[in-house]
Coordinates of C-alpha atoms in Angstrom, one line a residue:
X4 CA -20.5 -182.6 -77.3
X5 CA -23.7 -181.4 -78.9
X6 CA -26.7 -183.7 -78.3
X7 CA -29.8 -182.7 -80.2
X8 CA -32.2 -184.5 -77.8
X9 CA -35.4 -183.5 -79.7
X10 CA -34.0 -185.2 -82.8
X11 CA -33.2 -188.6 -81.2
X12 CA -34.9 -191.9 -81.4
X13 CA -35.8 -192.1 -77.7
X14 CA -37.4 -188.6 -77.9
X15 CA -39.6 -189.5 -80.9
X16 CA -40.6 -192.9 -79.4
X17 CA -41.5 -191.2 -76.1
X18 CA -43.5 -188.5 -77.8
X19 CA -45.4 -191.0 -80.0
X20 CA -46.0 -193.4 -77.1
X21 CA -47.2 -190.7 -74.7
X22 CA -49.6 -189.3 -77.3
X23 CA -51.1 -192.7 -78.2
X24 CA -51.3 -193.9 -74.6
X25 CA -53.0 -190.7 -73.5
X26 CA -55.7 -191.1 -76.2
X27 CA -56.1 -194.8 -75.6
X28 CA -56.3 -194.5 -71.8
X29 CA -59.2 -192.1 -71.9
X30 CA -61.2 -194.5 -74.1
X31 CA -60.2 -197.6 -72.1
X32 CA -61.3 -195.8 -68.8
X33 CA -64.8 -195.8 -70.1
X34 CA -64.7 -199.6 -70.2
X35 CA -62.9 -199.9 -66.8
X36 CA -60.0 -201.2 -68.8
X37 CA -56.2 -200.5 -68.4
X38 CA -53.7 -200.8 -71.2
X39 CA -52.2 -204.0 -69.8
X40 CA -55.7 -205.5 -69.6
X41 CA -56.3 -204.7 -73.2
X42 CA -53.0 -206.1 -74.3
X43 CA -53.8 -209.3 -72.4
X44 CA -57.3 -209.6 -73.9
X45 CA -56.0 -209.0 -77.5
X46 CA -53.4 -211.7 -77.0
X47 CA -55.9 -214.2 -75.6
X48 CA -58.7 -213.4 -78.1
X49 CA -57.6 -215.9 -80.7
X50 CA -58.3 -218.7 -78.3
X51 CA -54.8 -218.9 -76.8
X52 CA -54.6 -220.2 -73.2
X53 CA -51.4 -219.0 -71.5
X54 CA -49.7 -219.0 -68.2
X55 CA -49.2 -215.6 -66.4
X56 CA -45.5 -215.8 -67.2
X57 CA -46.1 -216.4 -70.9
X58 CA -48.7 -213.6 -71.1
X59 CA -46.5 -211.1 -69.2
X60 CA -43.7 -211.6 -71.7
X61 CA -45.9 -211.2 -74.7
X62 CA -47.7 -208.1 -73.4
X63 CA -44.5 -206.6 -71.9
X64 CA -45.9 -206.1 -68.4
X65 CA -44.2 -207.1 -65.2
X66 CA -45.7 -210.4 -63.9
X67 CA -46.8 -209.0 -60.5
X68 CA -48.5 -206.0 -62.2
X69 CA -50.2 -208.3 -64.7
X70 CA -51.3 -210.7 -61.9
X71 CA -53.3 -207.9 -60.3
X72 CA -54.7 -206.9 -63.7
X73 CA -55.7 -210.5 -64.3
X74 CA -57.4 -210.6 -60.9
X75 CA -59.5 -207.6 -61.9
X76 CA -60.3 -209.2 -65.2
X77 CA -61.4 -212.4 -63.5
X78 CA -63.7 -210.4 -61.2
X79 CA -65.1 -208.6 -64.2
X80 CA -65.8 -211.8 -66.0
X81 CA -63.3 -211.1 -68.9
X82 CA -60.9 -214.0 -68.3
X83 CA -60.8 -217.2 -66.3
X84 CA -57.9 -218.7 -64.3
X85 CA -57.6 -222.4 -63.8
X86 CA -54.9 -224.9 -62.7
X87 CA -53.2 -226.9 -65.4
X88 CA -54.2 -230.6 -65.5
X89 CA -50.5 -231.5 -66.0
X90 CA -49.0 -229.3 -63.3
X91 CA -51.2 -228.0 -60.4
X92 CA -48.7 -225.2 -59.8
X93 CA -49.3 -223.7 -63.2
X94 CA -52.3 -221.3 -63.6
X95 CA -53.7 -221.0 -67.1
X96 CA -55.5 -217.8 -68.3
X97 CA -58.2 -217.9 -70.9
X98 CA -60.5 -215.2 -72.3
X99 CA -64.3 -215.5 -71.7
X100 CA -67.0 -214.6 -74.2
X101 CA -67.5 -211.3 -72.4
X102 CA -63.8 -210.6 -72.6
X103 CA -63.9 -211.3 -76.3
X104 CA -66.9 -209.0 -76.8
X105 CA -65.1 -206.3 -74.8
X106 CA -61.9 -206.4 -76.8
X107 CA -63.8 -206.7 -80.1
X108 CA -65.6 -203.5 -79.1
X109 CA -62.3 -201.7 -78.5
X110 CA -60.5 -202.9 -81.6
X111 CA -62.2 -200.5 -84.1
X112 CA -61.1 -197.5 -81.9
X113 CA -57.5 -198.8 -81.8
X114 CA -57.4 -199.4 -85.5
X115 CA -58.8 -195.9 -86.1
X116 CA -56.0 -194.5 -83.9
X117 CA -53.3 -196.4 -85.9
X118 CA -54.9 -195.2 -89.2
X119 CA -54.9 -191.6 -88.0
X120 CA -51.2 -191.9 -86.9
X121 CA -50.3 -193.3 -90.4
X122 CA -52.7 -191.1 -92.3
X123 CA -50.2 -189.2 -94.5
X124 CA -48.0 -192.2 -95.3
X125 CA -48.0 -194.4 -98.4
X126 CA -48.5 -198.2 -98.0
X127 CA -44.8 -198.8 -98.8
X128 CA -43.7 -196.2 -96.2
X129 CA -45.9 -197.9 -93.6
X130 CA -44.4 -201.3 -94.4
X131 CA -40.9 -199.9 -94.2
X132 CA -41.6 -198.2 -90.9
X133 CA -43.0 -201.4 -89.4
X134 CA -40.0 -203.4 -90.7
X135 CA -37.6 -200.8 -89.2
X136 CA -39.5 -200.8 -85.9
X137 CA -39.3 -204.6 -85.7
X138 CA -35.6 -204.4 -86.4
X139 CA -35.2 -201.8 -83.6
X140 CA -37.1 -204.1 -81.3
X141 CA -34.8 -207.0 -82.1
X142 CA -31.6 -204.9 -81.8
X143 CA -32.7 -203.7 -78.4
X144 CA -33.6 -207.2 -77.2
X145 CA -30.2 -208.4 -78.2
X146 CA -28.6 -205.4 -76.5
X147 CA -30.6 -206.1 -73.3
X148 CA -29.8 -209.8 -73.3
X149 CA -26.1 -209.0 -73.8
X150 CA -26.1 -206.4 -71.0
X151 CA -27.9 -208.8 -68.7
X152 CA -25.3 -211.5 -69.3
X153 CA -22.4 -209.3 -68.1
X154 CA -21.4 -210.3 -64.6
X155 CA -22.0 -207.6 -61.9
X156 CA -24.9 -205.9 -63.8

């Protein structure tokens, strides 16, 4: 069976992701920031207060990894952690003014990177691409959920 690996969806996604992450990681290093930290700050920047579990699902980072990242962000004054008034076992994470300033300083770079990646595309092509990527994400989530529900897996 012929399998043109370099013409497959996983190949293209990996190539794009690797390129973007390499570019972003170099810039974020200058701020002492990791990609999971950035994702968390962007998620929290609108004033949301989330649990670690909620945040890890949104930013697609394992909860134990994110917990270490949140600890570093607390030490750097980018977020705060506090116990929920309703349930003392739940820890809520909130962005600080310094965290908001930091993420706002990084956003133009990230927006420029997206603009560069989409440079030769027309607005309707960009919207179609984003719709298609969203559909791929939904399809894979359904596939993952189905695979996870099969006994013995």
